[in-house]
Amino acid sequence: MRGDGDGWSISPGGVRHWGLFGAAGLLLRAPLGTGGSAVLLQHRALWSHQGGTWALPGGARDSDETAVHAAVREADEEAGINAADIRVRAERLTAAAPSGWTYTTVIADAGKPLPVRPNMESVELAWVPEDEVDQRPLHAGFADAWPGLRATFARMDTDECTPSEAAELVATLPRTVDLGEEFVWLHAEPGGPGERAVLLNPPYPPENPEPSGSPNPVGGVGDPGAGRGGAASADARVLGIPRSAVLGSGD
């Protein structure tokens, strides 16, 4: 029911959190021309909780809403973001309280930094380069969650893909890739930021195979990181991206 989530959830000891059924916010990324990414941040109105800080558009969930529905709705109400212009990539539970209250961050991408329209809950809205987000005075909850939400930059190397697969892959980029334990902003700009990434599943052979018994730096058989898109060794400076994370689970 629309609006029935507005209200305070009270934990033992009197700690309050906004949202009778929990809350959700939208972490929306968009590409920068250099291969980097920007995140849409809201400068919170001074009258709001922790007013004057920066955070994500978001708010209380209603009883009949999923976290994704609530986050996308709040971004529309607070920033004028149209649901048709974004692509949801993942969601993370980023806070919980003894009362049962939770906060879910929904991660989504836009094809470009979209025009925004602040409402009364915002002093301003801004597309902030990802590596500059933590330079602003952040809402305490968002500051705690940000290290686990921030994306690592990576440049996709398509040289070892077939021409058709390379074309399919590049058409999906840039985008946020969810590797489970981390997020990657994957792009195809040759001079852009980040380490080299290769497509796994099937696992392509490393450029310089390690001696027998050594870990495979790009996620071959026996690499404990291969199943979760694990990063290569520091010397290899290669990030393995599971095929299913960007192209689905096709053959």
mmCIF file of C-alpha atoms in Angstrom:
data_model
loop_
_atom_site.group_PDB
_atom_site.id
_atom_site.type_symbol
_atom_site.label_atom_id
_atom_site.label_comp_id
_atom_site.label_asym_id
_atom_site.label_seq_id
_atom_site.Cartn_x
_atom_site.Cartn_y
_atom_site.Cartn_z
ATOM 1 C CA MET A 1 0.000 0.000 0.000
ATOM 2 C CA ARG A 2 1.492 3.300 -1.109
ATOM 3 C CA GLY A 3 2.924 5.269 1.789
ATOM 4 C CA ASP A 4 2.294 2.706 4.528
ATOM 5 C CA GLY A 5 6.030 2.316 5.142
ATOM 6 C CA ASP A 6 6.535 5.876 6.374
ATOM 7 C CA GLY A 7 7.388 5.880 10.063
ATOM 8 C CA TRP A 8 10.137 4.983 12.506
ATOM 9 C CA SER A 9 11.276 1.470 13.322
ATOM 10 C CA ILE A 10 12.416 1.474 16.957
ATOM 11 C CA SER A 11 15.117 -0.895 18.186
ATOM 12 C CA PRO A 12 15.726 -1.828 21.835
ATOM 13 C CA GLY A 13 17.393 1.121 23.490
ATOM 14 C CA GLY A 14 15.369 3.600 21.455
ATOM 15 C CA VAL A 15 17.508 3.714 18.295
ATOM 16 C CA ARG A 16 15.296 4.775 15.379
ATOM 17 C CA HIS A 17 15.513 3.975 11.695
ATOM 18 C CA TRP A 18 13.223 5.397 9.022
ATOM 19 C CA GLY A 19 10.928 2.851 7.394
ATOM 20 C CA LEU A 20 8.406 0.581 9.121
ATOM 21 C CA PHE A 21 9.218 -2.175 6.620
ATOM 22 C CA GLY A 22 12.834 -1.244 6.062
ATOM 23 C CA ALA A 23 14.351 1.105 3.510
ATOM 24 C CA ALA A 24 16.158 1.006 0.181
ATOM 25 C CA GLY A 25 18.327 3.289 -1.921
ATOM 26 C CA LEU A 26 19.620 3.378 -5.487
ATOM 27 C CA LEU A 27 23.324 3.404 -6.301
ATOM 28 C CA LEU A 28 23.227 4.539 -9.928
ATOM 29 C CA ARG A 29 26.384 4.544 -12.047
ATOM 30 C CA ALA A 30 26.948 6.132 -15.433
ATOM 31 C CA PRO A 31 30.007 6.176 -17.704
ATOM 32 C CA LEU A 32 32.511 8.992 -17.949
ATOM 33 C CA GLY A 33 34.206 9.586 -21.287
ATOM 34 C CA THR A 34 37.561 8.313 -20.022
ATOM 35 C CA GLY A 35 36.317 4.819 -19.172
ATOM 36 C CA GLY A 36 35.607 5.709 -15.553
ATOM 37 C CA SER A 37 32.256 5.971 -13.813
ATOM 38 C CA ALA A 38 30.227 8.506 -11.880
ATOM 39 C CA VAL A 39 27.719 7.866 -9.091
ATOM 40 C CA LEU A 40 24.555 9.872 -8.522
ATOM 41 C CA LEU A 41 24.639 11.404 -5.026
ATOM 42 C CA GLN A 42 22.051 13.387 -3.126
ATOM 43 C CA HIS A 43 23.055 16.318 -0.903
ATOM 44 C CA ARG A 44 20.482 15.831 1.836
ATOM 45 C CA ALA A 45 18.232 18.702 2.901
ATOM 46 C CA LEU A 46 19.272 20.290 6.181
ATOM 47 C CA TRP A 47 15.999 19.366 7.900
ATOM 48 C CA SER A 48 16.429 15.647 7.132
ATOM 49 C CA HIS A 49 18.207 13.034 9.268
ATOM 50 C CA GLN A 50 21.957 13.814 9.080
ATOM 51 C CA GLY A 51 21.053 16.743 6.874
ATOM 52 C CA GLY A 52 23.853 18.347 4.897
ATOM 53 C CA THR A 53 25.581 15.035 4.211
ATOM 54 C CA TRP A 54 25.738 13.174 0.888
ATOM 55 C CA ALA A 55 24.095 9.822 0.272
ATOM 56 C CA LEU A 56 22.013 7.893 -2.242
ATOM 57 C CA PRO A 57 18.437 8.663 -3.257
ATOM 58 C CA GLY A 58 16.293 6.366 -1.155
ATOM 59 C CA GLY A 59 13.689 5.991 1.535
ATOM 60 C CA ALA A 60 11.156 3.787 3.270
ATOM 61 C CA ARG A 61 9.824 0.629 1.658
ATOM 62 C CA ASP A 62 6.090 0.081 1.565
ATOM 63 C CA SER A 63 4.626 -3.247 2.679
ATOM 64 C CA ASP A 64 3.952 -4.437 -0.878
ATOM 65 C CA GLU A 65 7.316 -3.382 -2.364
ATOM 66 C CA THR A 66 10.497 -5.225 -3.134
ATOM 67 C CA ALA A 67 13.734 -3.411 -2.389
ATOM 68 C CA VAL A 68 14.267 -2.847 -6.116
ATOM 69 C CA HIS A 69 10.806 -1.356 -6.555
ATOM 70 C CA ALA A 70 11.275 0.946 -3.553
ATOM 71 C CA ALA A 71 14.755 2.135 -4.591
ATOM 72 C CA VAL A 72 13.702 2.871 -8.176
ATOM 73 C CA ARG A 73 10.555 4.672 -7.000
ATOM 74 C CA GLU A 74 12.527 6.804 -4.546
ATOM 75 C CA ALA A 75 15.040 7.743 -7.255
ATOM 76 C CA ASP A 76 12.148 8.885 -9.430
ATOM 77 C CA GLU A 77 10.590 10.919 -6.625
ATOM 78 C CA GLU A 78 13.824 12.466 -5.313
ATOM 79 C CA ALA A 79 15.890 12.805 -8.483
ATOM 80 C CA GLY A 80 13.536 12.502 -11.460
ATOM 81 C CA ILE A 81 15.190 9.267 -12.647
ATOM 82 C CA ASN A 82 12.954 7.335 -15.047
ATOM 83 C CA ALA A 83 12.951 3.568 -14.469
ATOM 84 C CA ALA A 84 13.057 2.975 -18.224
ATOM 85 C CA ASP A 85 16.455 4.721 -18.429
ATOM 86 C CA ILE A 86 18.313 2.450 -16.007
ATOM 87 C CA ARG A 87 19.306 -1.210 -15.722
ATOM 88 C CA VAL A 88 19.341 -2.884 -12.311
ATOM 89 C CA ARG A 89 22.450 -5.043 -11.811
ATOM 90 C CA ALA A 90 22.367 -6.234 -8.192
ATOM 91 C CA GLU A 91 21.209 -5.571 -4.660
ATOM 92 C CA ARG A 92 22.983 -5.780 -1.314
ATOM 93 C CA LEU A 93 21.745 -5.775 2.255
ATOM 94 C CA THR A 94 23.966 -3.017 3.660
ATOM 95 C CA ALA A 95 22.498 -2.399 7.138
ATOM 96 C CA ALA A 96 20.335 -4.194 9.695
ATOM 97 C CA ALA A 97 19.030 -3.362 13.158
ATOM 98 C CA PRO A 98 17.756 -5.424 16.136
ATOM 99 C CA SER A 99 14.220 -4.225 15.385
ATOM 100 C CA GLY A 100 14.294 -6.181 12.136
ATOM 101 C CA TRP A 101 14.765 -3.017 10.079
ATOM 102 C CA THR A 102 17.048 -3.399 7.055
ATOM 103 C CA TYR A 103 18.512 -1.163 4.382
ATOM 104 C CA THR A 104 19.064 -2.580 0.911
ATOM 105 C CA THR A 105 21.239 -0.869 -1.677
ATOM 106 C CA VAL A 106 20.134 -1.522 -5.245
ATOM 107 C CA ILE A 107 22.910 -1.142 -7.829
ATOM 108 C CA ALA A 108 22.000 0.033 -11.330
ATOM 109 C CA ASP A 109 23.575 1.555 -14.436
ATOM 110 C CA ALA A 110 22.539 4.316 -16.804
ATOM 111 C CA GLY A 111 23.871 4.722 -20.334
ATOM 112 C CA LYS A 112 24.992 8.274 -19.560
ATOM 113 C CA PRO A 113 24.769 10.776 -16.686
ATOM 114 C CA LEU A 114 21.043 11.488 -16.778
ATOM 115 C CA PRO A 115 19.489 14.905 -16.139
ATOM 116 C CA VAL A 116 18.163 15.123 -12.602
ATOM 117 C CA ARG A 117 15.357 17.007 -10.858
ATOM 118 C CA PRO A 118 15.728 17.422 -7.075
ATOM 119 C CA ASN A 119 12.707 17.608 -4.798
ATOM 120 C CA MET A 120 12.415 19.172 -1.346
ATOM 121 C CA GLU A 121 14.518 16.408 0.218
ATOM 122 C CA SER A 122 17.668 17.534 -1.605
ATOM 123 C CA VAL A 123 19.901 20.588 -1.472
ATOM 124 C CA GLU A 124 21.318 19.359 -4.782
ATOM 125 C CA LEU A 125 22.040 16.251 -6.812
ATOM 126 C CA ALA A 126 25.382 15.544 -8.466
ATOM 127 C CA TRP A 127 27.089 12.954 -10.637
ATOM 128 C CA VAL A 128 30.310 12.397 -8.700
ATOM 129 C CA PRO A 129 33.315 10.493 -10.142
ATOM 130 C CA GLU A 130 33.522 7.166 -8.336
ATOM 131 C CA ASP A 131 36.999 7.804 -6.946
ATOM 132 C CA GLU A 132 35.856 11.126 -5.458
ATOM 133 C CA VAL A 133 32.767 9.897 -3.597
ATOM 134 C CA ASP A 134 34.524 9.449 -0.259
ATOM 135 C CA GLN A 135 35.978 12.966 -0.456
ATOM 136 C CA ARG A 136 32.543 14.383 0.406
ATOM 137 C CA PRO A 137 30.942 14.439 3.873
ATOM 138 C CA LEU A 138 28.890 11.255 3.631
ATOM 139 C CA HIS A 139 25.852 10.123 5.597
ATOM 140 C CA ALA A 140 27.206 7.752 8.273
ATOM 141 C CA GLY A 141 25.293 4.737 6.999
ATOM 142 C CA PHE A 142 26.402 5.294 3.429
ATOM 143 C CA ALA A 143 30.002 5.883 4.539
ATOM 144 C CA ASP A 144 29.988 2.493 6.296
ATOM 145 C CA ALA A 145 28.553 0.727 3.253
ATOM 146 C CA TRP A 146 30.575 2.485 0.537
ATOM 147 C CA PRO A 147 33.778 0.360 0.704
ATOM 148 C CA GLY A 148 31.733 -2.733 -0.166
ATOM 149 C CA LEU A 149 29.781 -0.971 -2.925
ATOM 150 C CA ARG A 150 32.593 0.869 -4.656
ATOM 151 C CA ALA A 151 33.565 -0.661 -7.997
ATOM 152 C CA THR A 152 37.037 -1.635 -9.153
ATOM 153 C CA PHE A 153 37.843 -0.364 -12.651
ATOM 154 C CA ALA A 154 38.838 -2.930 -15.281
ATOM 155 C CA ARG A 155 39.586 -2.809 -19.029
ATOM 156 C CA MET A 156 38.207 -5.752 -20.995
ATOM 157 C CA ASP A 157 40.668 -7.440 -23.353
ATOM 158 C CA THR A 158 38.734 -9.020 -26.243
ATOM 159 C CA ASP A 159 41.777 -10.179 -28.233
ATOM 160 C CA GLU A 160 41.282 -13.819 -27.276
ATOM 161 C CA CYS A 161 37.522 -13.825 -27.958
ATOM 162 C CA THR A 162 35.975 -14.802 -31.259
ATOM 163 C CA PRO A 163 34.930 -11.787 -33.372
ATOM 164 C CA SER A 164 31.239 -12.441 -32.733
ATOM 165 C CA GLU A 165 31.740 -12.860 -28.995
ATOM 166 C CA ALA A 166 33.945 -9.747 -28.847
ATOM 167 C CA ALA A 167 31.234 -7.707 -30.593
ATOM 168 C CA GLU A 168 28.575 -9.073 -28.235
ATOM 169 C CA LEU A 169 30.739 -8.339 -25.233
ATOM 170 C CA VAL A 170 31.649 -4.773 -26.180
ATOM 171 C CA ALA A 171 27.973 -4.014 -26.854
ATOM 172 C CA THR A 172 27.229 -4.654 -23.173
ATOM 173 C CA LEU A 173 29.920 -2.247 -21.925
ATOM 174 C CA PRO A 174 30.523 -0.190 -19.918
ATOM 175 C CA ARG A 175 28.596 -1.657 -17.010
ATOM 176 C CA THR A 176 28.720 -2.763 -13.409
ATOM 177 C CA VAL A 177 29.600 -6.434 -13.006
ATOM 178 C CA ASP A 178 28.665 -8.226 -9.788
ATOM 179 C CA LEU A 179 31.354 -10.733 -8.817
ATOM 180 C CA GLY A 180 29.729 -11.578 -5.498
ATOM 181 C CA GLU A 181 32.513 -10.347 -3.229
ATOM 182 C CA GLU A 182 33.113 -7.146 -5.178
ATOM 183 C CA PHE A 183 31.803 -4.966 -7.977
ATOM 184 C CA VAL A 184 33.724 -4.140 -11.139
ATOM 185 C CA TRP A 185 33.142 -1.241 -13.525
ATOM 186 C CA LEU A 186 34.018 -2.986 -16.756
ATOM 187 C CA HIS A 187 34.777 -0.927 -19.865
ATOM 188 C CA ALA A 188 36.493 -1.330 -23.215
ATOM 189 C CA GLU A 189 38.461 1.930 -23.381
ATOM 190 C CA PRO A 190 42.080 0.963 -24.226
ATOM 191 C CA GLY A 191 43.547 3.889 -22.306
ATOM 192 C CA GLY A 192 40.942 3.890 -19.546
ATOM 193 C CA PRO A 193 41.491 3.196 -15.855
ATOM 194 C CA GLY A 194 41.906 -0.196 -14.262
ATOM 195 C CA GLU A 195 43.729 -3.438 -14.751
ATOM 196 C CA ARG A 196 43.355 -5.799 -17.681
ATOM 197 C CA ALA A 197 40.353 -8.128 -17.584
ATOM 198 C CA VAL A 198 39.803 -11.329 -19.529
ATOM 199 C CA LEU A 199 36.666 -13.342 -20.098
ATOM 200 C CA LEU A 200 36.460 -16.681 -18.309
ATOM 201 C CA ASN A 201 34.212 -19.682 -18.974
ATOM 202 C CA PRO A 202 35.902 -21.014 -20.949
ATOM 203 C CA PRO A 203 39.134 -20.029 -19.154
ATOM 204 C CA TYR A 204 41.627 -18.611 -21.612
ATOM 205 C CA PRO A 205 45.265 -19.581 -21.011
ATOM 206 C CA PRO A 206 47.526 -17.111 -19.188
ATOM 207 C CA GLU A 207 49.984 -15.063 -21.202
ATOM 208 C CA ASN A 208 52.910 -16.446 -19.187
ATOM 209 C CA PRO A 209 51.960 -19.811 -17.687
ATOM 210 C CA GLU A 210 53.262 -20.389 -14.195
ATOM 211 C CA PRO A 211 55.433 -23.427 -13.405
ATOM 212 C CA SER A 212 53.576 -26.613 -12.582
ATOM 213 C CA GLY A 213 51.881 -26.382 -9.211
ATOM 214 C CA SER A 214 51.642 -22.580 -9.248
ATOM 215 C CA PRO A 215 48.300 -20.745 -9.310
ATOM 216 C CA ASN A 216 46.890 -19.917 -12.738
ATOM 217 C CA PRO A 217 46.714 -16.083 -12.873
ATOM 218 C CA VAL A 218 43.591 -15.922 -15.029
ATOM 219 C CA GLY A 219 41.414 -18.471 -13.350
ATOM 220 C CA GLY A 220 42.199 -21.811 -14.946
ATOM 221 C CA VAL A 221 41.632 -25.234 -13.428
ATOM 222 C CA GLY A 222 42.650 -25.277 -9.796
ATOM 223 C CA ASP A 223 42.402 -21.527 -9.291
ATOM 224 C CA PRO A 224 40.278 -21.015 -6.142
ATOM 225 C CA GLY A 225 39.203 -17.626 -7.481
ATOM 226 C CA ALA A 226 37.965 -18.846 -10.851
ATOM 227 C CA GLY A 227 34.422 -19.654 -9.761
ATOM 228 C CA ARG A 228 33.845 -16.183 -8.379
ATOM 229 C CA GLY A 229 35.728 -14.104 -10.903
ATOM 230 C CA GLY A 230 38.714 -13.990 -8.610
ATOM 231 C CA ALA A 231 41.453 -11.441 -9.131
ATOM 232 C CA ALA A 232 44.714 -12.704 -10.511
ATOM 233 C CA SER A 233 47.964 -12.574 -8.618
ATOM 234 C CA ALA A 234 49.425 -9.117 -8.080
ATOM 235 C CA ASP A 235 52.209 -9.782 -10.599
ATOM 236 C CA ALA A 236 49.799 -10.884 -13.350
ATOM 237 C CA ARG A 237 47.586 -7.807 -12.964
ATOM 238 C CA VAL A 238 44.699 -9.566 -14.696
ATOM 239 C CA LEU A 239 41.087 -9.836 -13.532
ATOM 240 C CA GLY A 240 39.021 -12.840 -14.597
ATOM 241 C CA ILE A 241 35.397 -12.024 -15.461
ATOM 242 C CA PRO A 242 33.024 -15.015 -15.687
ATOM 243 C CA ARG A 243 31.295 -15.139 -19.061
ATOM 244 C CA SER A 244 27.924 -15.545 -17.375
ATOM 245 C CA ALA A 245 28.402 -12.234 -15.522
ATOM 246 C CA VAL A 246 28.300 -10.229 -18.749
ATOM 247 C CA LEU A 247 26.896 -12.467 -21.489
ATOM 248 C CA GLY A 248 24.638 -14.858 -19.624
ATOM 249 C CA SER A 249 25.103 -18.594 -19.328
ATOM 250 C CA GLY A 250 25.069 -19.489 -23.022
ATOM 251 C CA ASP A 251 27.405 -22.012 -24.581
#
